[in-house]
Coordinates of C-alpha atoms and ligand atoms in Angstrom, one line a residue:
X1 CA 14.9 156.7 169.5
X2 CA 14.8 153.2 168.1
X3 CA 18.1 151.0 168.4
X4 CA 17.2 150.4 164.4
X5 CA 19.3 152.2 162.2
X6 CA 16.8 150.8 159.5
X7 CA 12.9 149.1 159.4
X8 CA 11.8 147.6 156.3
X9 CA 8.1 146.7 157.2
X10 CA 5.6 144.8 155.1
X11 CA 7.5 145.3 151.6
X12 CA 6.1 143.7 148.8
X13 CA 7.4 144.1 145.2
X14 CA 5.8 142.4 141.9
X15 CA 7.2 142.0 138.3
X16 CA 5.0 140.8 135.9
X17 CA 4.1 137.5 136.2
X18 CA 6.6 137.5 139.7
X19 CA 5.6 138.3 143.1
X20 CA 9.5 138.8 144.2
X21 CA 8.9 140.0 147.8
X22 CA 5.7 139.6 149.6
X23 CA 5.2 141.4 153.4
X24 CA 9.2 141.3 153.9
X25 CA 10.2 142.3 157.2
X26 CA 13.6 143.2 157.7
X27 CA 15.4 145.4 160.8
X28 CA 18.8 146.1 161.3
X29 CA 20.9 147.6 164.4
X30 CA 23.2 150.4 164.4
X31 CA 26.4 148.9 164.3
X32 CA 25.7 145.5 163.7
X33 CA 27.0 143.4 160.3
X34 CA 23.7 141.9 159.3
X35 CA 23.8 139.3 156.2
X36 CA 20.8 138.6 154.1
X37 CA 20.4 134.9 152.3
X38 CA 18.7 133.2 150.4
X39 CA 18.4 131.0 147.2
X40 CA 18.8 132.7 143.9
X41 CA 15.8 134.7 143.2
X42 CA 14.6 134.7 146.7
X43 CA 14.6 138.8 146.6
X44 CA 17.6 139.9 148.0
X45 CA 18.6 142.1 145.4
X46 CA 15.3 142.9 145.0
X47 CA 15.3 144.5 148.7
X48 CA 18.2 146.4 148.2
X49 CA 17.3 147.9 145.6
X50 CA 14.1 148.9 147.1
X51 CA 16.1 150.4 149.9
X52 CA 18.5 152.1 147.9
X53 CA 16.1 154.0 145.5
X54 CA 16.7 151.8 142.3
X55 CA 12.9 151.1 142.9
X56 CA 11.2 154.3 143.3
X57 CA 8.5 154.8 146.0
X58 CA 5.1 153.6 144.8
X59 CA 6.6 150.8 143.0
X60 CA 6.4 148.8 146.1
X61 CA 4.4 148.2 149.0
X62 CA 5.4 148.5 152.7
X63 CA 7.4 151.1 154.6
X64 CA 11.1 152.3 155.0
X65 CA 12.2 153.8 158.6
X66 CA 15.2 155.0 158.5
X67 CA 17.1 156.4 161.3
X68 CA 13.5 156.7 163.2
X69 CA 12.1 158.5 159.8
X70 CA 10.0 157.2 157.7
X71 CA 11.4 157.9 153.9
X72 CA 10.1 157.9 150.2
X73 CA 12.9 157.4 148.4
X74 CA 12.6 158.7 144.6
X75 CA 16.1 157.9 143.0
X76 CA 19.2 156.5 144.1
X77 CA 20.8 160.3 145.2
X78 CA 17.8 160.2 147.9
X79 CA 19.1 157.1 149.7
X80 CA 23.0 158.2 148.8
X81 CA 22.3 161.7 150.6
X82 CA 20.8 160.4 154.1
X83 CA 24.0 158.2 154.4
X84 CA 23.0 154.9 152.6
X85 CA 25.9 153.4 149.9
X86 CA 24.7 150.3 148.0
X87 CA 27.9 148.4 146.0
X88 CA 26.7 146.4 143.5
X89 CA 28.1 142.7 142.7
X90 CA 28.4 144.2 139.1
X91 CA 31.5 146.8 139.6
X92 CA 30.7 150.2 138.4
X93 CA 33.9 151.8 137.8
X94 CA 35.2 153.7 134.7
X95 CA 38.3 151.1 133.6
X96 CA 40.3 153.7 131.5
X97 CA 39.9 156.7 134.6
X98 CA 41.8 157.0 137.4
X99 CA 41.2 155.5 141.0
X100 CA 40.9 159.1 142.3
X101 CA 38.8 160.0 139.5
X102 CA 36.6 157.1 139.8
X103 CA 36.5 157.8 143.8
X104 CA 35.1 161.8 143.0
X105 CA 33.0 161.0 139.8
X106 CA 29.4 162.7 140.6
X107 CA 31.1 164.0 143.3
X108 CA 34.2 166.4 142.7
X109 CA 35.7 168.5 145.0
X110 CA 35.0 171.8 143.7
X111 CA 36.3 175.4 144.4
X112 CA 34.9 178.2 142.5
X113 CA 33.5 175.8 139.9
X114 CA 36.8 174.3 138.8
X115 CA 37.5 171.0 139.7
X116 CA 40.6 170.5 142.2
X117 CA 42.4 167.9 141.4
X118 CA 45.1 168.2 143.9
X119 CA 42.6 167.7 146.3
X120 CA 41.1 165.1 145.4
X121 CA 44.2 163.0 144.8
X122 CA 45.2 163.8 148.7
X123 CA 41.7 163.0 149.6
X124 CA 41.4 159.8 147.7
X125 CA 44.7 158.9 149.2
X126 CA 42.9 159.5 152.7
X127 CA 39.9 157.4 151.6
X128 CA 42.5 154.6 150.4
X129 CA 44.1 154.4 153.8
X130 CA 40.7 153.8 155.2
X131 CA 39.9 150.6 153.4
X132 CA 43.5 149.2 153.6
X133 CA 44.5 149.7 149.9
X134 CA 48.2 150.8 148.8
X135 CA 47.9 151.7 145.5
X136 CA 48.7 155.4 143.8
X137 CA 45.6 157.8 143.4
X138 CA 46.6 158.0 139.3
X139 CA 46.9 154.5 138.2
X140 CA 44.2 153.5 136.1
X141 CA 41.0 151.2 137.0
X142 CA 41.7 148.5 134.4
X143 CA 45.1 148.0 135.7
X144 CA 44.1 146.8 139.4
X145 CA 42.7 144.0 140.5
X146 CA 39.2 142.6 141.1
X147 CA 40.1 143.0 144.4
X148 CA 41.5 146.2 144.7
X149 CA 38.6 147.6 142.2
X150 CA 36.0 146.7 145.0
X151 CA 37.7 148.1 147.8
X152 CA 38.0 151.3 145.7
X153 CA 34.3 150.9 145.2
X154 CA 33.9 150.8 148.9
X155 CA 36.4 154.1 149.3
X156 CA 34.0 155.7 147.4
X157 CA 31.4 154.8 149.0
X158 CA 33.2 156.5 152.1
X159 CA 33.9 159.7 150.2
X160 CA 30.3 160.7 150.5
X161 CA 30.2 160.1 154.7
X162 CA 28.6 156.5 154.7
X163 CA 26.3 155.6 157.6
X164 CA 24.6 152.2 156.2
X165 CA 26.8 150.2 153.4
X166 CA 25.0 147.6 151.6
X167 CA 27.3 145.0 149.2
X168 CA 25.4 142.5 147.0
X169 CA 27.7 139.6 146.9
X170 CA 31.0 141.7 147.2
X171 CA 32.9 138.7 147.6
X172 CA 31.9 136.7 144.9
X173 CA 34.6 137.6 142.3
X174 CA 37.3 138.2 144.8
X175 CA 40.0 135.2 145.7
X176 CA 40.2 134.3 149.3
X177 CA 43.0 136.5 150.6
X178 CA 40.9 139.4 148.7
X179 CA 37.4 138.0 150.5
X180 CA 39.5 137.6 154.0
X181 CA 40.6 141.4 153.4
X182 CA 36.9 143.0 152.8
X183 CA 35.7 140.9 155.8
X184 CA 38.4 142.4 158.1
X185 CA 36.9 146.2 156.5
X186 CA 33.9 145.2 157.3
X187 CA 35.0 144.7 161.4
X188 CA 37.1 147.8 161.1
X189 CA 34.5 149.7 159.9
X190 CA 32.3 148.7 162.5
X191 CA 34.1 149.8 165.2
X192 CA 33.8 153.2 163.5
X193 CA 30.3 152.9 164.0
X194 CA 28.9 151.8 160.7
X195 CA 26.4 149.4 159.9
X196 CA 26.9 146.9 156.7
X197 CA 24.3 145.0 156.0
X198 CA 25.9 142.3 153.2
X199 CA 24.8 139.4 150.6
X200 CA 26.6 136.4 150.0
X201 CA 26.0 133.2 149.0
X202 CA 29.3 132.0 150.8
X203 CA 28.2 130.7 154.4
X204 CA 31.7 130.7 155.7
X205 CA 31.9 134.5 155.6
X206 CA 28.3 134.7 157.1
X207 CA 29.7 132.5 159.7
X208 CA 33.1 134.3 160.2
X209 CA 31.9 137.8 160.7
X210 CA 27.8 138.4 161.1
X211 CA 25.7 139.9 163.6
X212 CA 22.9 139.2 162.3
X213 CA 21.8 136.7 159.7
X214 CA 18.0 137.1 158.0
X215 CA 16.9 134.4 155.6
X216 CA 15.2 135.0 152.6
X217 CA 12.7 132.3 150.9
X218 CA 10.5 132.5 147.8
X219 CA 10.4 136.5 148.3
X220 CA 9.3 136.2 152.1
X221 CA 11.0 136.4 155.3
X222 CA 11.9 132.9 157.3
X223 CA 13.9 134.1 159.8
X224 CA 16.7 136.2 161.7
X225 CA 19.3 134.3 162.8
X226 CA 21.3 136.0 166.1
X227 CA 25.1 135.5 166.3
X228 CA 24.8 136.6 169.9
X229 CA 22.7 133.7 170.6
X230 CA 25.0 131.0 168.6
X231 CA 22.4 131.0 166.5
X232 CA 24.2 131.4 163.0
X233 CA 25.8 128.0 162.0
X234 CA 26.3 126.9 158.5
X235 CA 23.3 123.8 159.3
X236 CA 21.0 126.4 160.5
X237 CA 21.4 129.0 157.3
X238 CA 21.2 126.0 154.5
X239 CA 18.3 124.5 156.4
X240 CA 16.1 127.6 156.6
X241 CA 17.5 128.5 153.1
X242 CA 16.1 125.8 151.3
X243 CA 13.6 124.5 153.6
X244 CA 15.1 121.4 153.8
X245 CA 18.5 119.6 155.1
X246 CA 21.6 118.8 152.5
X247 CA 24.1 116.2 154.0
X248 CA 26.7 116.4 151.6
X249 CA 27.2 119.4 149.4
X250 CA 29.3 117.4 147.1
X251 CA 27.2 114.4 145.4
X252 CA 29.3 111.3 144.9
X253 CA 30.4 109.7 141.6
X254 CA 30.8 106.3 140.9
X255 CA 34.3 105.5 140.1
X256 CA 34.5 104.9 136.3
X257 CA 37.2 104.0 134.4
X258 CA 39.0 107.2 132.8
X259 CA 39.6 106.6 129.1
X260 CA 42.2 108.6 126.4
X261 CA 43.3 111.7 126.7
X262 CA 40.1 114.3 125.2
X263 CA 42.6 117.1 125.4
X264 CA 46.3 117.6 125.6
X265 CA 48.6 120.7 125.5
X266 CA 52.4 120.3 124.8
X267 CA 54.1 123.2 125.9
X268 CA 51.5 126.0 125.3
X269 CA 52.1 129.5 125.3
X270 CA 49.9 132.3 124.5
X271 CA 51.4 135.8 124.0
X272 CA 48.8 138.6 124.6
X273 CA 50.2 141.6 122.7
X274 CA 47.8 143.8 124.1
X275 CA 49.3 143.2 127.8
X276 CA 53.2 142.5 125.9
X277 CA 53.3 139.2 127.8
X278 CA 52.6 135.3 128.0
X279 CA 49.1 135.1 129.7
X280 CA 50.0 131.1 129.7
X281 CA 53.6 130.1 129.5
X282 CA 55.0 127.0 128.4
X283 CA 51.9 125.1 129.9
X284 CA 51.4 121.0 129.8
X285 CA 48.0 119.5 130.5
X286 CA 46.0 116.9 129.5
X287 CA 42.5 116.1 130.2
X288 CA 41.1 112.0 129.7
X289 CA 37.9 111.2 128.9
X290 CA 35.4 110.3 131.5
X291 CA 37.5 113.1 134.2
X292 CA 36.9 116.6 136.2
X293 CA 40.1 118.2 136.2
X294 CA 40.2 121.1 138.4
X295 CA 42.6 124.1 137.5
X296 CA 43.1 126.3 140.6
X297 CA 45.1 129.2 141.3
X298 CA 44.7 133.1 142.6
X299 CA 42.9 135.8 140.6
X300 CA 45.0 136.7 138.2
X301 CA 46.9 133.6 137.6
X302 CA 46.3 133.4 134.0
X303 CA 43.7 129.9 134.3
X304 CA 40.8 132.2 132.2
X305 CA 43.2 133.3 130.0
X306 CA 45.0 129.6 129.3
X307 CA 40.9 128.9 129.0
X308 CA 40.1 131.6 126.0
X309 CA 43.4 130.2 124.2
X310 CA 42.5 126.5 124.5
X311 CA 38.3 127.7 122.7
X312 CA 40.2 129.7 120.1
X313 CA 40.9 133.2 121.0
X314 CA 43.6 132.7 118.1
X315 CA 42.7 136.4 117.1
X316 CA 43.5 137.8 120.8
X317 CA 46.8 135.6 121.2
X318 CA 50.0 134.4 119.3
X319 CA 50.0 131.0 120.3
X320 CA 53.0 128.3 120.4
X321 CA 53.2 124.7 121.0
X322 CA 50.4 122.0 120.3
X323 CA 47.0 121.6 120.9
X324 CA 46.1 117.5 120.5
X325 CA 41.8 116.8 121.0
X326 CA 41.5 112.9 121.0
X327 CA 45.1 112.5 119.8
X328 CA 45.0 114.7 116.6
X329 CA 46.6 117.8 116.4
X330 CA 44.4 120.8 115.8
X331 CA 44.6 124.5 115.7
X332 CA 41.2 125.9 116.4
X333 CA 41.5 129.4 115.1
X334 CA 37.8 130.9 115.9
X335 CA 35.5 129.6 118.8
X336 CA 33.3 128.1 116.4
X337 CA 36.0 125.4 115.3
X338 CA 36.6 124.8 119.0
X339 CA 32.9 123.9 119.0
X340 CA 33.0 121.6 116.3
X341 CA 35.9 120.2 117.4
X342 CA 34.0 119.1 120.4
X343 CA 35.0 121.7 123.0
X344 CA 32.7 124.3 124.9
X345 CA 33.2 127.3 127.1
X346 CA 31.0 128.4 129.9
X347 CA 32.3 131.6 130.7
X348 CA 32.5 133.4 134.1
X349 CA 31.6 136.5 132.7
X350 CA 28.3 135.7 132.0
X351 CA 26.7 139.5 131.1
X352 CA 29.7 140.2 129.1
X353 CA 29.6 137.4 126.7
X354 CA 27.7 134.4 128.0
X355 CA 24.3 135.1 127.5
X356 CA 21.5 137.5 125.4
X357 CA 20.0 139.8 128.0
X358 CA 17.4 140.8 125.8
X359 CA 16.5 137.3 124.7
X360 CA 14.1 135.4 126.6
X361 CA 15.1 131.9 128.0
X362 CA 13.6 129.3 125.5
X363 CA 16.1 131.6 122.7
X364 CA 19.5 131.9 125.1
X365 CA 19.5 128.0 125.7
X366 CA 18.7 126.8 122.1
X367 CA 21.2 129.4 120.0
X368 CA 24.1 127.4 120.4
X369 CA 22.6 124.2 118.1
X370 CA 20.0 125.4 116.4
X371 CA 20.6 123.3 114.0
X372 CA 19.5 120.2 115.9
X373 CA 16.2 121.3 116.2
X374 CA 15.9 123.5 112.5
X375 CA 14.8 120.4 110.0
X376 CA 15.0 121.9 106.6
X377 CA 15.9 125.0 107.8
X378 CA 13.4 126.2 110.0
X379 CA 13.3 126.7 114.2
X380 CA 10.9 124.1 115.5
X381 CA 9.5 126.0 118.4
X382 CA 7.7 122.8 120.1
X383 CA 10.9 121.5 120.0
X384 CA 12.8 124.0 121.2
X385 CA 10.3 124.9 123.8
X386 CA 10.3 121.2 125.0
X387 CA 14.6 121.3 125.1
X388 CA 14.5 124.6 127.6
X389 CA 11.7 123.4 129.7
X390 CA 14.1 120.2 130.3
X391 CA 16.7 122.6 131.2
X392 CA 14.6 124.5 133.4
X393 CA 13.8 121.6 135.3
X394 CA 16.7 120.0 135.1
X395 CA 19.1 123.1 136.8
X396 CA 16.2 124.3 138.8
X397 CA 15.8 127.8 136.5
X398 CA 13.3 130.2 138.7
X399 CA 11.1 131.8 136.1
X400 CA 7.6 132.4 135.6
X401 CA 7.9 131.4 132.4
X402 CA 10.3 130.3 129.3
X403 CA 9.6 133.5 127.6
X404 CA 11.5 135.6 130.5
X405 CA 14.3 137.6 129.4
X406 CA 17.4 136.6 130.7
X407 CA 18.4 140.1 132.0
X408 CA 15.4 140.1 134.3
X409 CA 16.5 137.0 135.9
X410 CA 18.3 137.1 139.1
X411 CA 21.5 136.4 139.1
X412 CA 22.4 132.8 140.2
X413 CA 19.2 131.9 137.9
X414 CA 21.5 133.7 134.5
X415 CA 24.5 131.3 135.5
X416 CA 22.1 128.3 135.2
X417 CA 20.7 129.5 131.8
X418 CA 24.2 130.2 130.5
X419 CA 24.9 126.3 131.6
X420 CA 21.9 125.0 130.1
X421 CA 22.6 126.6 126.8
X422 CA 26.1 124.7 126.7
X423 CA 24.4 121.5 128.2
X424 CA 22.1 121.5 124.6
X425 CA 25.3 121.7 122.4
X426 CA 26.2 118.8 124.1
X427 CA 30.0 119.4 124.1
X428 CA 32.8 115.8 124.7
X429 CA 35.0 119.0 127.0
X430 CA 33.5 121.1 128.9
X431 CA 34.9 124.3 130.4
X432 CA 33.8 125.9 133.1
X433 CA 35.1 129.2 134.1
X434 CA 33.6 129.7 138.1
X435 CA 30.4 127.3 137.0
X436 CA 29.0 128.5 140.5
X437 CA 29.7 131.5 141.3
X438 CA 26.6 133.6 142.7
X439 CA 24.4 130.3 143.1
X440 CA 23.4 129.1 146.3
X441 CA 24.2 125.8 148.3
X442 CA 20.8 124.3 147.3
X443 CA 21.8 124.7 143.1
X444 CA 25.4 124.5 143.5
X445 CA 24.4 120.8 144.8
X446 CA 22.1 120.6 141.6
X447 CA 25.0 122.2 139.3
X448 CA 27.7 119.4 140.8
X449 CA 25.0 116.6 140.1
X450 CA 24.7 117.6 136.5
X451 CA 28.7 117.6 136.3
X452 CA 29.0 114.0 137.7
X453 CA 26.4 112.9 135.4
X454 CA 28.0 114.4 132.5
X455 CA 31.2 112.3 133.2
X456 CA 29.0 109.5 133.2
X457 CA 27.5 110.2 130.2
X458 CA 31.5 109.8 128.7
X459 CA 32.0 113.4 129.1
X460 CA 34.7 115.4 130.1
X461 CA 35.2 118.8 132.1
X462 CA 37.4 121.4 132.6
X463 CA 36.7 123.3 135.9
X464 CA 38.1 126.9 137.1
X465 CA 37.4 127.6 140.3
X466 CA 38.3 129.8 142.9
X467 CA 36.6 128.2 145.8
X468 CA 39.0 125.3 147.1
X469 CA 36.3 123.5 148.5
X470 CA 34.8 122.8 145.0
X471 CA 37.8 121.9 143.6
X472 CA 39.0 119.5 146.2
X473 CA 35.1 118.0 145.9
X474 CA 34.2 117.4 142.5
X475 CA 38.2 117.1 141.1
X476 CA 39.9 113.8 140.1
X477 CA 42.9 115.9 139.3
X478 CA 44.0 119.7 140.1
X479 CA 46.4 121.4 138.1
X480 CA 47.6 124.5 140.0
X481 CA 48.5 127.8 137.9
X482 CA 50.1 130.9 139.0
X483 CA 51.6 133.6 136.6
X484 CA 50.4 132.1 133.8
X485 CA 52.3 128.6 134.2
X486 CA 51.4 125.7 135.7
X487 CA 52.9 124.8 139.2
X488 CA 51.7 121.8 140.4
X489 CA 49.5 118.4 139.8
X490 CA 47.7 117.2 142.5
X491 CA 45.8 113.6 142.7
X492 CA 42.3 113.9 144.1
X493 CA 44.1 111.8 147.0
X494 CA 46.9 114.1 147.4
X495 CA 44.9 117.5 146.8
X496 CA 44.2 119.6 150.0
X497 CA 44.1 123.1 150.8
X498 CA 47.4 123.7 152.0
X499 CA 49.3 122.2 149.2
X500 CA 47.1 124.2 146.7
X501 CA 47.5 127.5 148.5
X502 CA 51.5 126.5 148.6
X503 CA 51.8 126.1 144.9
X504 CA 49.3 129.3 143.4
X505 CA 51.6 131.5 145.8
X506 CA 54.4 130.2 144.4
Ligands
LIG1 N1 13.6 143.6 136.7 C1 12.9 142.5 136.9 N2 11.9 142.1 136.1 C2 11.3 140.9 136.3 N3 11.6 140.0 137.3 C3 12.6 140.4 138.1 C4 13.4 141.6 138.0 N4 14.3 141.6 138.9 C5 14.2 140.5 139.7 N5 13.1 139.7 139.2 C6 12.7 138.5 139.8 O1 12.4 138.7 141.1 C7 12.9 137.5 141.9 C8 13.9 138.0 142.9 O2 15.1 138.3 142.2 P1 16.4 138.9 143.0 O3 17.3 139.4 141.9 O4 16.0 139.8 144.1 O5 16.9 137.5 143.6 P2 18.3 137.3 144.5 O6 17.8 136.8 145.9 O7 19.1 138.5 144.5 O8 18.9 136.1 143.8 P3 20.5 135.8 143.4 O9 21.1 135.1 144.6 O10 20.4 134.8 142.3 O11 21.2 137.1 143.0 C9 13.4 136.5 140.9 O12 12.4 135.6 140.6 C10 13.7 137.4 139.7 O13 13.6 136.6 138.5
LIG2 MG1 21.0 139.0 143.7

């Protein structure tokens, strides 16, 4: 018997035009919490999915031992029936069903053909108690929490007698008391004997909790790193990540002198009657020219929300109080007059309503001004292919070519289209809603150096973010929300983590 719960040997994987994993060698230990990294689009996903089934056998090259077997997985129920759950980074929950619903969909506890509910409530509550989660077996998906949704992904990932548990990027939406909670999982579930093997692009929680590290580059293997060994530091991922050493994620900016306010709000309150409450209550703010102003807070806190008001979600909200850009009064009833009036919004979400899937690249970054590069009416292609190819270089877009559809991108390469698409209209304020979550340290250094020189060009920004260390790095001033109000201001000088964490829990 071989200590290997799991052998991926020699797999290789093509797309057109893309060679994503070429001779990959991956092995994991029974037991053990093994992380996989890499830059975006170095083929982690990719390998998952050609573990789990998602990509048939024949599609790729190489071999899969598992448990000492070697298998040919056809569809996803192949690898879900030997004991292999796979949680994607993209939830896939029913919102209007219940959590035990959700927990036995494709999977009901039957008896004589007719479903038994009772027993599935008692045995989602069972399942619940394993992953650490009080909530009632009835409430309703959309009503929880990011948070709470994934661990209920991961409950039902236990319903069907998990041995290996794969998360791509589980953490990435979650806040860090939610990211601290699936970590802790993660060791509990461990010492129940199962293996996780987990993506992330956050090193502190490969740090914190890994086994195991194996570094992915340019869809080949570099390396496995070996906690055991004091082999997994934050210096040693980053460096075999990228190839190369960065000293200091976040890139300095000359100080400049900030000019007038770009933005103010004067006691802003946005009533969402869908919900039958203030998503943002009574909020004052103001953003000057020339600044990054961070708004922090916990999931939930109402910063998105205060976000969609400000680029006018005037249809979605009964707004009060006063929105002044550059000193006038405005009300911006439609996202497209928030646009002319100078104001953009990168959104978080960026498959629900950033960017065109089914578009290809060149198309995703030009449709927001078209009408720069349509003289008398008409799209001029050079042009436009010229403005994306700047882009492409400029955020370090993986693709083998403009023409790529966006939804075959991977996923840290989308966020930098959806960035570059916003970059073109060439906004005075720019929101952005979690501008780097799912990109990796090397971009997330590229992202930050196309922020500073943004504010050097005169601009302005907005940033969300839930990952303090951004915030305190690229901020000159953090406003900090919770409930839907703001709690705090914070100087870049008097802005750490404690006081942050002190005012969103307030
Ligand atoms: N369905 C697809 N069609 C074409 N190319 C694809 C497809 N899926 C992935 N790719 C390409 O394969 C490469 C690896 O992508 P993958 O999604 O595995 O990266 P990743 O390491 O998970 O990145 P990220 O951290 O950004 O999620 C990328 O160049 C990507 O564009
Ligand atoms: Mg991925």
């Amino acid at each position: 018997m071989s200590e290997y719960i799991l052998e991926m040997n020699q797999i290789s994987k093509e797309f057109p035009g893309v060679k994503a994993l070429s001779n990959v060698n991956f092995k994991v230990e029974k037991g053990e919490i093994h992380f996989l990294v890499g830059e975006n689009g170095a083929g982690k996903s990719t390998l998952m999915k050609v573990l789990s089934g998602v990509y048939p056998h024949g599609s790729y090259s190489g071999d899969i031992v598992y448990n000492g077997n070697v298998q040919q997985f056809n569809k996803i129920t192949d690898s879900v029936d030997v004991g292999i759950a796979i949680i994607y980074q993209e939830l896939a929950l029913f919102p209007d069903l219940s959590v035990y619903e959700n927990i036995f969909v494709g999977n009901e506890i039957q008896k004589g053909g007719v479903m038994n509910w009772n027993k599935a409530i008692a045995e989602a509550k069972k399942m619940l108690d394993k992953v650490g989660l009080k909530v009632n077996p009835e409430a309703l998906i959309k009503d929880l929490g990011v948070g709470k949704q994934q661990l209920i992904e991961i409950a039902k990932a236990l319903s069907k007698e998990v041995k290996l548990l794969i998360l791509d990027e589980p953490t990435a939406a979650l806040n860090e008391d939610d990211s601290a909670n699936l970590l802790e999982l993660l060791l509990e579930l461990k010492k129940q004997g199962i293996t996780s093997i987990m993506i992330s692009h956050k090193l502190k929680e490969v740090t914190a909790i890994a086994d195991k590290a194996t570094v992915l580059r340019d869809g080949e293997t570099i390396c496995t790193l070996d906690g055991s060994k004091g082999e997994i530091t934050e210096d040693a991922i980053i460096k075999n990540m990228v190839g190369r050493e960065i000293e200091d994620i976040y890139p300095k900016r000359p100080k400049k002198d900030i000019g007038e306010n770009i933005l103010e709000l004067t006691n802003w309150t946005a009533y969402d009657p869908q919900l039958g409450r203030n998503v943002a209550n009574n909020v004052n703010l103001h953003v000057k020219k020339g600044e990054i102003v961070g708004i922090a807070g916990l999931m939930g806190s109402g910063r998105t929300e205060l976000a969609l008001s400000i680029f006018g979600n005037a249809a979605k909200y009964k707004i009060q109080g006063d929105l002044f850009v550059k000193g006038q009064a405005v009300k911006l009833k439609h996202p497209s007059e928030a646009i002319k009036a100078g104001i953009a919004y990168v959104t978080e979400d960026r498959k629900g309503d950033g960017l065109f899937l089914q578009q290809d690249i060149k198309n995703n970054i030009s449709i927001g001004n078209l009408n720069n590069i349509s003289p008398k009416g008409v799209v001029n292609e050079n042009e436009e292919i010229v403005i994306a190819q700047g882009y492409r270089e400029s955020l370090t877009i993986k693709t083998p070519s403009l023409q790529q559809l966006v939804g075959k991108l991977s996923g840290g390469n989308q966020q930098k289209v959806s960035l570059g698409k916003w970059l073109f209209v060439g906004p005075e304020l720019l929101i952005l809603d979690e501008p780097t979550r799912g990109i990796d340290v090397g971009a997330k250094f590229e992202i930050y150096t196309v922020m500073n020189e943004l504010i050097n060009r005169g601009m302005s920004i907005i940033m969300i973010s839930s990952e303090l260390g951004e915030v305190l790095g690229m901020s000159d001033r953090v406003y900090v929300m919770a409930e839907g109000e703001i709690k705090g201001e914070l100087s870049s000088g008097e802005a750490n983590q404690e006081k942050i964490m002190e005012l969103a829990t307030q």
